[in-house]
């Protein structure tokens, strides 16, 4: 759907890039977070221009299925804008935000500014909320719906199976009856952490559902993703830790290529990623390509400049 909105633009003196965002009743800050306003008024230092933009729409699962249905599952703070942008470059079809507490998001402008960041290229995007109050969940969804393609209700990061599988099947059927578009199932019980994933259980759930089902759990390569889809008959896979270690996994790489590390550096700096997040992601990505001694040195670095110097000296990045 096409509509006319208001764009605000400003020249960033440091980078010499033009920064812009859109506004209707709520809009995006230049860094992507929500900017609250009562009417279409440009903030100080911004010029107002009318432009034609594309309004986000709900994701069609059939569209995703045609592309292979590879999802990035948010993992605490790891699925913020810069990392979502990175995995999209390497064939990830759809990304989720980190889990956001709906009550805090609705009540606190500070929470909205810190928890939700996006831009025009961050699509398709599912915003993940945790809530036990339907009204607060609805209010939170209304705030983000102009900037997202769907809303996810976190029921266990994602829903884990019960020891009595019939109870899980019943829960999934109840969710289906409410009109949800798809369900993601993690193939372990609540008590299980590192035990093998029960893919047969996911298969049984899939066989009892009419809507798409996504499999999650211990998927660390493209081949494993394909095998899980084959075993379970599910419509796609969702990955968390596997993509942290190798953001290029869905592009077929067995370990993180240097180009991907370079891409992460560029994106993280461009989007203003905090140092702790920037550094932590590099630790994950370089796990398989660094020795124990190299890890000790790299993990102890405490500034962006020190990290950049290390990468330049050791990897030519």
Backbone as numpy.savetxt, mean C-alpha at the origin, in Angstrom:
# Nx Ny Nz CAx CAy CAz Cx Cy Cz
-14.70 8.64 -14.89 -15.55 9.82 -14.89 -14.67 11.04 -14.89
-15.03 12.04 -15.64 -14.26 13.28 -15.74 -15.01 14.41 -15.06
-14.32 15.25 -14.32 -14.97 16.38 -13.66 -14.00 17.54 -13.63
-14.52 18.72 -13.29 -13.67 19.89 -13.17 -13.46 20.20 -11.69
-12.22 20.29 -11.32 -11.88 20.64 -9.94 -10.96 21.85 -9.97
-10.54 22.27 -8.79 -9.61 23.38 -8.67 -8.22 22.86 -8.38
-7.25 23.33 -9.14 -5.86 22.96 -8.90 -5.13 24.16 -8.32
-4.32 23.93 -7.28 -3.46 24.97 -6.74 -2.02 24.62 -7.06
-1.25 25.58 -7.54 0.12 25.31 -7.93 1.07 26.28 -7.26
2.28 25.83 -6.98 3.31 26.67 -6.40 4.65 26.17 -6.86
5.60 27.06 -7.09 6.95 26.68 -7.48 7.78 26.43 -6.23
8.34 25.23 -6.13 9.19 24.91 -5.01 10.59 25.45 -5.29
11.06 26.35 -4.44 12.33 27.02 -4.70 13.52 26.07 -4.63
13.45 25.07 -3.75 14.60 24.18 -3.58 14.78 23.24 -4.76
13.65 22.65 -5.21 13.76 21.66 -6.28 13.43 22.24 -7.64
12.90 23.46 -7.68 12.48 24.11 -8.92 11.37 23.34 -9.63
10.65 22.47 -8.85 9.53 21.75 -9.42 8.22 22.44 -9.06
7.24 22.28 -9.94 5.92 22.82 -9.66 5.14 21.83 -8.81
4.63 22.29 -7.68 3.85 21.46 -6.78 2.38 21.82 -6.97
1.53 20.82 -7.03 0.11 21.09 -7.21 -0.74 20.13 -6.40
-1.98 20.53 -6.13 -2.94 19.63 -5.52 -4.34 20.07 -5.91
-5.32 19.17 -5.63 -6.69 19.40 -6.06 -7.57 19.71 -4.86
-8.68 20.38 -5.07 -9.60 20.68 -3.98 -11.05 20.65 -4.44
-11.91 20.11 -3.61 -13.36 20.26 -3.77 -13.86 20.77 -2.43
-14.08 19.88 -1.46 -14.33 20.29 -0.09 -13.15 19.93 0.79
-12.54 18.83 0.42 -11.28 18.44 1.04 -10.32 18.15 -0.10
-9.06 18.44 0.10 -8.12 18.28 -1.00 -6.84 17.69 -0.48
-5.85 17.65 -1.33 -4.55 17.11 -0.95 -3.56 18.23 -0.72
-2.76 18.08 0.29 -1.64 19.01 0.46 -0.61 18.75 -0.63
0.36 19.66 -0.81 1.40 19.40 -1.80 2.12 18.09 -1.58
2.24 17.64 -0.31 2.91 16.37 -0.06 1.95 15.20 -0.15
0.68 15.49 -0.44 -0.28 14.42 -0.64 -1.26 14.23 0.49
-0.99 14.80 1.67 -1.90 14.59 2.79 -3.13 15.49 2.63
-4.15 15.21 3.43 -5.41 15.92 3.26 -5.31 17.35 3.76
-5.81 18.28 2.96 -5.84 19.70 3.31 -7.29 20.07 3.59
-7.64 20.47 4.82 -9.02 20.76 5.16 -9.36 22.19 4.77
-10.54 22.38 4.21 -11.01 23.71 3.88 -12.51 23.67 3.69
-13.17 24.77 3.93 -14.62 24.83 3.84 -15.09 25.12 2.43
-14.27 25.80 1.64 -14.65 26.12 0.26 -13.40 26.19 -0.58
-13.57 26.34 -1.89 -12.43 26.34 -2.80 -11.65 27.64 -2.72
-10.84 27.78 -1.69 -10.01 28.96 -1.55 -8.55 28.55 -1.57
-7.77 29.24 -2.36 -6.35 28.90 -2.42 -5.65 29.34 -1.15
-4.82 28.50 -0.54 -4.03 28.92 0.61 -3.01 29.96 0.18
-2.40 30.63 1.12 -1.39 31.63 0.76 -0.27 31.03 -0.08
0.24 31.79 -1.00 1.36 31.46 -1.88 1.00 30.49 -2.99
-0.30 30.17 -3.16 -0.71 29.27 -4.22 -1.55 30.02 -5.25
-1.34 29.69 -6.52 -2.14 30.26 -7.60 -3.24 29.29 -7.97
-4.45 29.79 -8.24 -5.59 28.94 -8.52 -5.86 28.87 -10.02
-5.99 27.65 -10.55 -6.30 27.47 -11.96 -7.33 26.36 -12.08
-8.20 26.43 -13.10 -9.19 25.40 -13.33 -8.63 24.38 -14.32
-8.70 23.11 -13.99 -8.18 22.06 -14.86 -9.17 20.90 -14.90
-9.06 20.08 -15.93 -9.87 18.88 -16.04 -9.07 17.72 -15.50
-9.67 16.96 -14.55 -8.95 15.86 -13.91 -9.82 14.61 -13.93
-9.16 13.47 -13.74 -9.87 12.20 -13.65 -10.23 11.91 -12.19
-11.48 11.63 -11.94 -11.94 11.31 -10.60 -11.75 9.81 -10.36
-11.12 9.41 -9.24 -10.94 7.98 -8.98 -12.28 7.24 -8.95
-12.28 5.99 -9.36 -13.48 5.17 -9.34 -13.18 3.86 -8.64
-14.20 3.13 -8.28 -13.99 1.85 -7.63 -13.27 0.88 -8.56
-12.41 0.08 -7.98 -11.64 -0.88 -8.76 -12.54 -1.97 -9.31
-12.37 -2.31 -10.57 -13.02 -3.49 -11.14 -12.08 -4.67 -10.97
-12.53 -5.69 -10.24 -11.64 -6.83 -10.02 -11.33 -7.54 -11.33
-12.28 -7.52 -12.28 -12.03 -8.16 -13.57 -10.83 -7.52 -14.26
-10.69 -6.20 -14.10 -9.55 -5.50 -14.69 -8.25 -5.98 -14.06
-8.25 -6.09 -12.72 -7.06 -6.55 -12.03 -6.73 -8.00 -12.38
-7.79 -8.83 -12.49 -7.57 -10.25 -12.78 -6.86 -10.44 -14.11
-7.20 -9.57 -15.07 -6.58 -9.69 -16.39 -5.09 -9.40 -16.31
-4.67 -8.62 -15.29 -3.26 -8.28 -15.17 -2.51 -9.19 -14.21
-3.21 -10.11 -13.57 -2.51 -11.05 -12.71 -2.79 -10.91 -11.23
-3.37 -9.82 -10.82 -3.81 -9.64 -9.44 -2.70 -9.84 -8.42
-1.68 -9.02 -8.47 -0.63 -9.05 -7.46 -0.77 -7.81 -6.59
-0.93 -8.03 -5.26 -1.25 -6.95 -4.35 -0.11 -6.74 -3.36
0.07 -5.48 -2.95 0.96 -5.15 -1.84 0.10 -5.00 -0.60
0.36 -5.80 0.41 -0.32 -5.68 1.69 0.46 -4.72 2.57
-0.25 -3.79 3.16 0.41 -2.85 4.05 0.93 -3.59 5.28
2.08 -3.20 5.75 2.68 -3.83 6.91 3.19 -2.73 7.83
2.38 -2.39 8.79 2.65 -1.26 9.68 2.93 0.00 8.86
4.15 0.53 8.95 4.45 1.78 8.24 5.07 1.54 6.87
5.17 0.29 6.45 6.00 -0.02 5.29 5.33 0.27 3.96
4.03 0.50 3.95 3.34 0.67 2.67 2.95 2.12 2.43
3.79 3.03 2.81 3.50 4.44 2.55 3.78 4.78 1.09
3.47 6.02 0.72 3.44 6.42 -0.68 4.71 6.06 -1.45
5.87 6.36 -0.92 7.11 6.11 -1.67 7.28 4.63 -2.00
7.02 3.76 -1.03 7.19 2.32 -1.29 6.10 1.81 -2.23
4.88 2.30 -2.09 3.83 1.91 -3.04 4.22 2.30 -4.46
4.79 3.48 -4.60 5.22 3.94 -5.92 6.31 3.03 -6.48
7.20 2.59 -5.60 8.29 1.69 -6.04 7.75 0.36 -6.55
6.90 -0.31 -5.77 6.44 -1.64 -6.19 5.55 -1.56 -7.42
4.88 -0.45 -7.62 4.08 -0.29 -8.85 4.98 -0.30 -10.09
6.21 0.20 -9.94 7.15 0.19 -11.06 7.55 -1.24 -11.43
7.36 -2.18 -10.50 7.77 -3.56 -10.71 6.58 -4.52 -10.67
5.51 -4.10 -11.35 4.37 -4.98 -11.69 3.43 -5.32 -10.54
3.43 -4.57 -9.46 2.41 -4.77 -8.44 1.13 -4.06 -8.91
0.03 -4.80 -8.96 -1.20 -4.28 -9.57 -2.00 -3.35 -8.68
-1.97 -3.59 -7.38 -2.81 -2.81 -6.47 -2.12 -2.72 -5.13
-2.22 -1.55 -4.49 -1.56 -1.35 -3.20 -2.56 -0.92 -2.14
-2.27 -1.34 -0.91 -3.04 -0.93 0.26 -2.22 0.07 1.07
-2.89 0.98 1.75 -2.21 1.85 2.70 -1.90 1.06 3.96
-1.05 1.60 4.84 -0.94 1.00 6.17 -2.30 1.05 6.86
-2.48 0.22 7.87 -3.74 0.22 8.60 -3.91 1.54 9.35
-5.07 2.17 9.18 -5.37 3.46 9.81 -6.52 3.25 10.79
-6.37 3.75 12.01 -7.44 3.67 13.00 -8.50 4.72 12.64
-9.68 4.26 12.27 -10.72 5.16 11.75 -11.10 6.25 12.74
-11.21 5.92 14.00 -11.63 6.90 15.00 -10.64 8.06 15.08
-9.35 7.74 15.13 -8.33 8.80 15.18 -8.33 9.61 13.89
-8.50 8.95 12.77 -8.47 9.62 11.47 -9.60 10.63 11.35
-10.77 10.29 11.85 -11.93 11.19 11.76 -11.78 12.37 12.72
-11.29 12.10 13.90 -11.29 13.12 14.96 -10.07 14.03 14.95
-8.98 13.60 14.33 -7.73 14.34 14.45 -7.18 14.77 13.09
-7.04 16.07 12.90 -6.42 16.56 11.67 -4.96 16.12 11.59
-4.29 16.08 12.73 -2.90 15.63 12.75 -2.80 14.19 12.27
-3.74 13.34 12.70 -3.73 11.94 12.26 -3.97 11.85 10.77
-4.88 12.66 10.24 -5.15 12.63 8.80 -3.91 13.05 8.01
-3.24 14.08 8.49 -2.05 14.57 7.78 -0.92 13.55 7.79
-0.78 12.80 8.89 0.34 11.88 9.00 0.04 10.49 8.45
-1.23 10.07 8.48 -1.57 8.69 8.14 -1.89 8.46 6.67
-2.32 9.49 5.97 -2.77 9.27 4.59 -2.08 10.24 3.63
-1.29 9.69 2.75 -0.57 10.46 1.74 -0.71 9.76 0.41
-1.04 10.53 -0.62 -1.20 9.93 -1.93 -0.91 10.97 -3.01
-0.90 10.55 -4.26 -0.78 11.47 -5.39 -1.49 10.84 -6.59
-1.46 11.52 -7.72 -2.23 11.05 -8.87 -1.76 9.71 -9.42
-0.47 9.41 -9.25 0.04 8.14 -9.77 -0.20 6.96 -8.85
-0.71 7.21 -7.66 -0.91 6.18 -6.65 -2.27 5.49 -6.85
-2.36 4.74 -7.90 -3.66 4.19 -8.30 -3.46 2.87 -9.07
-4.30 1.83 -8.83 -5.40 1.81 -7.86 -4.91 1.67 -6.43
-5.67 2.27 -5.52 -5.27 2.33 -4.11 -6.44 1.94 -3.23
-6.19 1.04 -2.27 -7.17 0.67 -1.26 -6.72 1.24 0.08
-7.60 1.97 0.75 -7.29 2.52 2.07 -7.81 1.55 3.12
-6.92 1.15 4.02 -7.23 0.12 5.01 -7.53 0.75 6.37
-8.71 0.48 6.90 -9.11 1.02 8.20 -9.33 -0.10 9.21
-9.04 0.21 10.47 -9.44 -0.63 11.59 -10.52 0.13 12.34
-11.65 -0.52 12.59 -12.77 0.16 13.24 -13.69 -0.85 13.89
-14.31 -0.43 14.99 -15.37 -1.24 15.61 -16.65 -0.44 15.74
-16.71 0.68 15.03 -17.88 1.55 15.03 -18.24 1.86 13.58
-19.40 1.43 13.15 -19.78 1.58 11.74 -19.86 3.04 11.32
-20.34 3.92 12.19 -20.45 5.34 11.83 -19.07 5.97 11.61
-18.12 5.67 12.50 -16.78 6.21 12.34 -16.11 5.67 11.09
-16.32 4.39 10.81 -15.76 3.81 9.59 -16.35 4.50 8.36
-17.65 4.73 8.38 -18.30 5.41 7.26 -17.76 6.83 7.10
-17.59 7.54 8.21 -17.07 8.92 8.14 -15.65 8.94 7.59
-14.82 7.99 8.03 -13.44 7.92 7.54 -13.43 7.61 6.05
-14.28 6.70 5.62 -14.35 6.34 4.21 -14.77 7.52 3.35
-15.70 8.31 3.86 -16.16 9.49 3.11 -15.03 10.49 2.90
-14.15 10.61 3.89 -13.04 11.57 3.78 -12.07 11.16 2.67
-11.75 9.87 2.60 -10.72 9.44 1.66 -11.26 9.03 0.30
-12.58 8.84 0.19 -13.11 8.26 -1.06 -12.78 9.05 -2.32
-12.61 10.40 -2.28 -12.22 11.07 -3.52 -10.83 10.71 -4.00
-10.02 10.11 -3.13 -8.61 9.88 -3.46 -8.24 8.40 -3.47
-9.23 7.52 -3.37 -8.96 6.08 -3.32 -9.93 5.33 -4.20
-9.60 4.07 -4.46 -10.42 3.21 -5.31 -11.20 2.17 -4.53
-11.00 2.14 -3.23 -11.74 1.20 -2.41 -11.35 1.34 -0.95
-12.18 0.75 -0.07 -11.95 0.77 1.37 -11.83 -0.67 1.85
-10.82 -0.93 2.68 -10.62 -2.26 3.25 -10.87 -2.20 4.75
-11.60 -3.18 5.26 -11.79 -3.32 6.71 -10.83 -4.39 7.20
-9.90 -4.00 8.06 -8.91 -4.94 8.57 -9.56 -5.83 9.62
-9.58 -7.13 9.35 -10.18 -8.10 10.27 -9.15 -9.09 10.77
-7.88 -8.73 10.74 -6.86 -9.67 11.21 -5.59 -9.65 10.39
-5.44 -8.66 9.55 -4.19 -8.39 8.80 -3.74 -9.49 7.83
-4.51 -9.98 6.92 -5.97 -9.89 6.78 -6.63 -10.98 7.61
-7.86 -11.38 7.27 -8.58 -12.36 8.08 -7.83 -13.70 8.16
-7.56 -14.12 9.38 -6.94 -15.43 9.59 -8.02 -16.49 9.73
-7.63 -17.74 9.51 -8.60 -18.82 9.59 -8.81 -19.25 11.04
-9.98 -19.81 11.33 -10.30 -20.37 12.65 -9.93 -21.84 12.68
-9.68 -22.35 13.88 -9.40 -23.78 14.01 -10.55 -24.60 13.43
-11.77 -24.12 13.64 -12.95 -24.72 13.03 -13.20 -23.98 11.71
-12.74 -24.56 10.61 -12.77 -23.86 9.32 -14.18 -23.46 8.93
-15.18 -24.23 9.38 -16.58 -23.89 9.04 -16.94 -22.50 9.55
-16.36 -22.09 10.69 -16.64 -20.76 11.22 -16.06 -19.67 10.33
-14.89 -19.94 9.75 -14.29 -18.98 8.83 -15.11 -18.87 7.55
-15.54 -20.02 7.03 -16.38 -20.01 5.83 -17.66 -19.24 6.10
-18.25 -19.44 7.26 -19.48 -18.73 7.62 -19.25 -17.23 7.69
-18.14 -16.83 8.30 -17.83 -15.40 8.39 -17.65 -14.80 7.00
-16.94 -15.50 6.12 -16.71 -14.99 4.77 -18.03 -14.88 4.00
-18.92 -15.84 4.20 -20.22 -15.78 3.52 -21.03 -14.59 4.03
-20.97 -14.33 5.32 -21.68 -13.17 5.87 -21.12 -11.88 5.29
-19.79 -11.81 5.16 -19.18 -10.62 4.55 -19.62 -10.47 3.10
-19.65 -11.59 2.38 -20.09 -11.56 0.98 -21.52 -11.04 0.88
-22.38 -11.45 1.82 -23.79 -11.04 1.80 -23.96 -9.54 2.01
-22.97 -8.91 2.66 -23.07 -7.47 2.87 -22.69 -6.67 1.63
-22.08 -7.34 0.64 -21.74 -6.66 -0.61 -20.29 -6.33 -0.80
-19.39 -6.95 -0.03 -17.96 -6.66 -0.23 -17.52 -7.17 -1.60
-16.48 -6.54 -2.13 -16.02 -6.86 -3.49 -15.13 -8.09 -3.53
-14.29 -8.27 -2.51 -13.46 -9.46 -2.42 -12.97 -9.63 -0.98
-12.44 -10.79 -0.67 -11.95 -11.11 0.67 -10.53 -11.65 0.56
-9.68 -11.21 1.46 -8.31 -11.74 1.52 -8.18 -12.61 2.77
-7.60 -13.78 2.60 -7.48 -14.73 3.71 -6.02 -15.09 3.94
-5.59 -14.93 5.18 -4.26 -15.39 5.59 -4.41 -16.81 6.11
-3.65 -17.74 5.57 -3.84 -19.15 5.85 -3.20 -19.66 7.11
-3.31 -18.93 8.20 -2.87 -19.40 9.51 -3.93 -19.05 10.54
-3.89 -19.74 11.67 -4.77 -19.39 12.78 -4.13 -18.24 13.56
-4.89 -17.69 14.49 -4.38 -16.57 15.29 -3.13 -16.96 16.07
-3.10 -18.20 16.55 -1.97 -18.65 17.38 -0.71 -18.94 16.56
-0.87 -19.21 15.28 0.27 -19.57 14.43 1.01 -18.33 13.94
2.32 -18.44 13.89 3.15 -17.33 13.44 4.03 -17.75 12.25
4.88 -18.74 12.46 5.82 -19.14 11.43 5.55 -20.56 10.91
4.46 -21.14 11.34 4.11 -22.47 10.87 3.70 -22.40 9.39
3.74 -23.53 8.69 3.35 -23.54 7.28 1.92 -23.01 7.08
1.71 -22.34 5.96 0.40 -21.79 5.64 -0.54 -22.90 5.20
-1.79 -22.82 5.64 -2.78 -23.83 5.29 -3.46 -23.44 3.97
-2.78 -23.71 2.87 -3.34 -23.32 1.57 -4.60 -24.11 1.23
-4.68 -25.34 1.74 -5.89 -26.14 1.48 -7.11 -25.48 2.12
-6.90 -24.84 3.26 -8.01 -24.14 3.91 -8.47 -22.95 3.06
-7.50 -22.23 2.50 -7.86 -21.12 1.62 -8.62 -21.63 0.40
-8.21 -22.79 -0.10 -8.90 -23.39 -1.25 -10.35 -23.69 -0.91
-10.61 -24.23 0.27 -11.98 -24.56 0.68 -12.81 -23.29 0.79
-12.22 -22.24 1.35 -12.94 -20.96 1.45 -13.29 -20.44 0.06
-12.31 -20.50 -0.83 -12.53 -20.03 -2.21 -13.68 -20.81 -2.86
-13.72 -22.12 -2.64 -14.74 -22.95 -3.27 -16.14 -22.65 -2.74
-16.21 -22.01 -1.59 -17.50 -21.70 -0.98 -17.93 -20.25 -1.19
-17.20 -19.51 -2.00 -17.49 -18.08 -2.21 -17.81 -17.81 -3.68
-18.63 -16.80 -3.90 -18.93 -16.36 -5.27 -18.08 -15.17 -5.67
-17.64 -14.38 -4.68 -16.80 -13.23 -4.96 -15.33 -13.67 -4.99
-14.44 -12.85 -5.56 -13.02 -13.20 -5.59 -12.43 -13.36 -4.19
-11.49 -14.27 -4.07 -10.76 -14.50 -2.83 -9.27 -14.35 -3.13
-8.56 -13.66 -2.25 -7.12 -13.42 -2.40 -6.38 -14.19 -1.32
-5.31 -14.87 -1.71 -4.51 -15.68 -0.78 -3.33 -14.87 -0.24
-3.04 -15.07 1.04 -1.92 -14.38 1.67 -1.19 -15.33 2.59
0.15 -15.21 2.62 0.95 -15.98 3.56 2.17 -16.62 2.94
3.36 -16.15 3.36 4.64 -16.78 2.98 4.87 -16.85 1.48
4.57 -15.80 0.77 4.83 -15.76 -0.67 6.04 -14.84 -0.88
7.14 -15.42 -1.38 8.40 -14.67 -1.44 9.02 -14.63 -2.84
8.29 -15.11 -3.84 8.78 -15.03 -5.21 7.60 -15.10 -6.16
7.85 -14.71 -7.41 6.79 -14.77 -8.41 6.35 -16.20 -8.64
7.31 -17.13 -8.62 6.97 -18.54 -8.81 6.07 -19.04 -7.69
6.39 -18.66 -6.45 5.54 -19.06 -5.33 4.15 -18.46 -5.46
4.06 -17.23 -5.93 2.75 -16.60 -6.12 1.92 -17.39 -7.13
2.55 -17.78 -8.21 1.85 -18.56 -9.24 1.42 -19.91 -8.69
2.30 -20.56 -7.89 1.97 -21.86 -7.31 0.79 -21.76 -6.34
0.77 -20.70 -5.53 -0.31 -20.52 -4.57 -1.64 -20.33 -5.29
-1.63 -19.53 -6.35 -2.86 -19.36 -7.13 -3.33 -20.69 -7.71
-2.38 -21.50 -8.14 -2.72 -22.81 -8.72 -3.29 -23.75 -7.66
-2.67 -23.78 -6.49 -3.10 -24.68 -5.42 -4.46 -24.30 -4.87
-4.66 -23.01 -4.66 -5.88 -22.54 -3.97 -7.02 -22.19 -4.91
-6.68 -21.92 -6.18 -7.71 -21.47 -7.11 -8.15 -20.05 -6.87
-7.38 -19.30 -6.07 -7.77 -17.93 -5.75 -7.52 -17.00 -6.93
-8.06 -15.79 -6.79 -8.02 -14.83 -7.89 -6.78 -13.94 -7.87
-5.96 -14.09 -6.85 -4.76 -13.28 -6.77 -4.04 -13.56 -5.46
-2.92 -12.90 -5.26 -2.15 -13.05 -4.02 -1.84 -11.68 -3.45
-1.74 -11.66 -2.14 -1.35 -10.45 -1.42 -0.06 -10.75 -0.68
0.90 -9.82 -0.77 2.24 -10.06 -0.23 2.65 -8.89 0.65
3.33 -9.19 1.75 3.86 -8.15 2.63 5.37 -8.30 2.76
5.82 -9.26 3.59 7.26 -9.39 3.86 8.07 -9.73 2.62
7.49 -10.49 1.70 8.21 -10.83 0.48 8.57 -9.61 -0.34
7.67 -8.63 -0.36 7.95 -7.41 -1.13 8.87 -6.46 -0.36
8.86 -6.53 0.95 9.82 -5.72 1.71 11.24 -6.16 1.37
11.45 -7.45 1.29 12.78 -7.97 0.97 13.13 -7.80 -0.50
12.12 -7.84 -1.36 12.37 -7.74 -2.80 11.21 -7.02 -3.48
11.24 -5.69 -3.54 10.15 -4.94 -4.15 9.94 -5.26 -5.63
10.93 -5.88 -6.26 10.83 -6.24 -7.68 10.35 -7.66 -7.89
9.83 -8.29 -6.84 9.43 -9.69 -6.88 8.43 -9.98 -7.99
7.40 -9.15 -8.13 6.37 -9.41 -9.13 6.88 -9.21 -10.56
8.04 -8.61 -10.71 8.65 -8.48 -12.03 9.54 -9.68 -12.35
9.60 -10.65 -11.44 10.32 -11.88 -11.70 11.72 -11.94 -11.13
12.16 -10.93 -10.41 13.51 -10.93 -9.83 13.55 -11.81 -8.57
14.61 -12.59 -8.42 14.76 -13.45 -7.26 15.29 -12.70 -6.04
16.01 -11.63 -6.29 16.47 -10.74 -5.22 16.44 -9.32 -5.73
16.52 -8.36 -4.84 16.37 -6.96 -5.23 17.50 -6.52 -6.16
17.18 -6.11 -7.38 18.24 -5.63 -8.28 18.72 -4.25 -7.85
19.96 -3.93 -8.22 20.51 -2.63 -7.85 19.68 -1.49 -8.41
19.09 -1.68 -9.59 18.25 -0.63 -10.16 17.06 -0.31 -9.26
16.51 -1.34 -8.63 15.38 -1.14 -7.73 15.82 -0.34 -6.50
17.01 -0.63 -5.99 17.54 0.13 -4.85 17.73 1.58 -5.25
18.26 1.80 -6.44 18.45 3.15 -6.97 17.10 3.85 -7.09
16.09 3.14 -7.62 14.75 3.71 -7.74 14.19 4.11 -6.38
14.44 3.25 -5.37 13.95 3.57 -4.03 14.60 4.84 -3.49
15.89 4.97 -3.67 16.58 6.19 -3.22 15.97 7.42 -3.86
15.79 7.38 -5.17 15.23 8.54 -5.88 13.83 8.87 -5.40
12.97 7.86 -5.27 11.59 8.09 -4.86 11.51 8.56 -3.42
12.28 7.95 -2.55 12.24 8.32 -1.13 12.67 9.77 -0.94
13.72 10.19 -1.64 14.17 11.57 -1.52 13.18 12.53 -2.16
12.64 12.15 -3.30 11.68 13.02 -3.99 10.42 13.24 -3.16
9.96 12.21 -2.47 8.70 12.29 -1.73 8.89 12.62 -0.25
10.12 12.91 0.13 10.35 13.36 1.51 10.17 12.29 2.56
10.65 11.07 2.30 10.49 9.96 3.24 11.38 10.17 4.47
10.84 10.01 5.68 11.65 10.14 6.89 12.83 9.16 6.88
13.92 9.55 7.51 15.14 8.75 7.44 14.92 7.33 7.95
14.23 7.17 9.07 14.07 5.82 9.63 13.40 4.88 8.63
12.37 5.38 7.97 11.67 4.57 6.97 12.57 4.31 5.76
13.25 5.34 5.29 14.16 5.24 4.15 15.24 4.19 4.41
15.85 4.24 5.60 16.93 3.35 5.97 16.43 1.91 6.17
15.28 1.78 6.85 14.74 0.46 7.14 14.43 -0.31 5.87
13.84 0.35 4.90 13.54 -0.32 3.64 14.81 -0.81 2.95
15.85 -0.02 3.00 17.12 -0.43 2.40 17.70 -1.64 3.12
17.54 -1.70 4.44 18.00 -2.87 5.18 17.31 -4.14 4.68
15.99 -4.04 4.50 15.24 -5.20 3.99 15.72 -5.58 2.59
15.85 -4.59 1.71 16.19 -4.85 0.31 17.57 -5.45 0.15
18.50 -5.05 1.02 19.89 -5.46 0.87 20.25 -6.69 1.70
19.26 -7.28 2.35 19.50 -8.42 3.23 20.26 -9.54 2.54
19.89 -9.86 1.30 20.49 -11.00 0.60 21.77 -10.67 -0.14
22.08 -9.40 -0.27 23.25 -9.04 -1.08 24.39 -8.46 -0.25
24.24 -8.49 1.09 25.29 -7.95 1.95 25.77 -9.02 2.92
27.05 -8.95 3.25 27.62 -9.88 4.23 27.25 -9.43 5.64
27.54 -10.30 6.62 27.24 -9.94 8.01 27.98 -8.69 8.43
29.24 -8.55 8.02 30.02 -7.37 8.36 29.45 -6.13 7.69
29.07 -6.27 6.43 28.47 -5.13 5.71 27.16 -4.70 6.36
26.38 -5.66 6.82 25.12 -5.33 7.49 25.37 -4.53 8.75
26.38 -4.93 9.54 26.68 -4.21 10.78 27.02 -2.75 10.49
27.80 -2.54 9.45 28.19 -1.17 9.10 26.99 -0.38 8.58
26.27 -0.97 7.63 25.17 -0.25 6.99 24.04 0.03 7.98
23.69 -0.94 8.80 22.58 -0.76 9.73 22.87 0.27 10.81
24.15 0.56 11.04 24.52 1.55 12.06 24.54 2.97 11.53
24.36 3.15 10.22 24.38 4.51 9.66 23.20 5.31 10.21
23.43 6.61 10.42 22.42 7.40 11.13 21.97 8.66 10.40
22.32 8.79 9.13 21.86 9.96 8.38 21.71 9.61 6.91
20.87 10.37 6.23 20.66 10.14 4.81 21.95 10.31 4.03
22.72 11.32 4.37 23.98 11.56 3.65 24.95 10.39 3.84
24.98 9.80 5.04 25.87 8.67 5.28 25.42 7.46 4.46
24.13 7.25 4.36 23.61 6.14 3.55 23.95 6.34 2.09
23.76 7.55 1.59 24.05 7.82 0.18 25.53 7.64 -0.12
26.38 8.08 0.80 27.82 7.90 0.62 28.18 6.41 0.59
27.58 5.64 1.48 27.86 4.21 1.54 27.44 3.52 0.23
26.24 3.83 -0.25 25.76 3.22 -1.48 26.62 3.61 -2.68
27.03 4.87 -2.71 27.87 5.33 -3.80 29.23 4.64 -3.80
29.83 4.54 -2.61 31.16 3.95 -2.50 31.17 2.45 -2.76
30.09 1.74 -2.37 30.08 0.30 -2.44 29.31 -0.28 -3.61
28.37 0.48 -4.13 27.52 -0.08 -5.21 27.41 0.85 -6.41
28.10 1.97 -6.35 28.06 2.88 -7.48 26.72 3.54 -7.71
25.89 3.58 -6.66 24.56 4.17 -6.79 24.64 5.67 -6.52
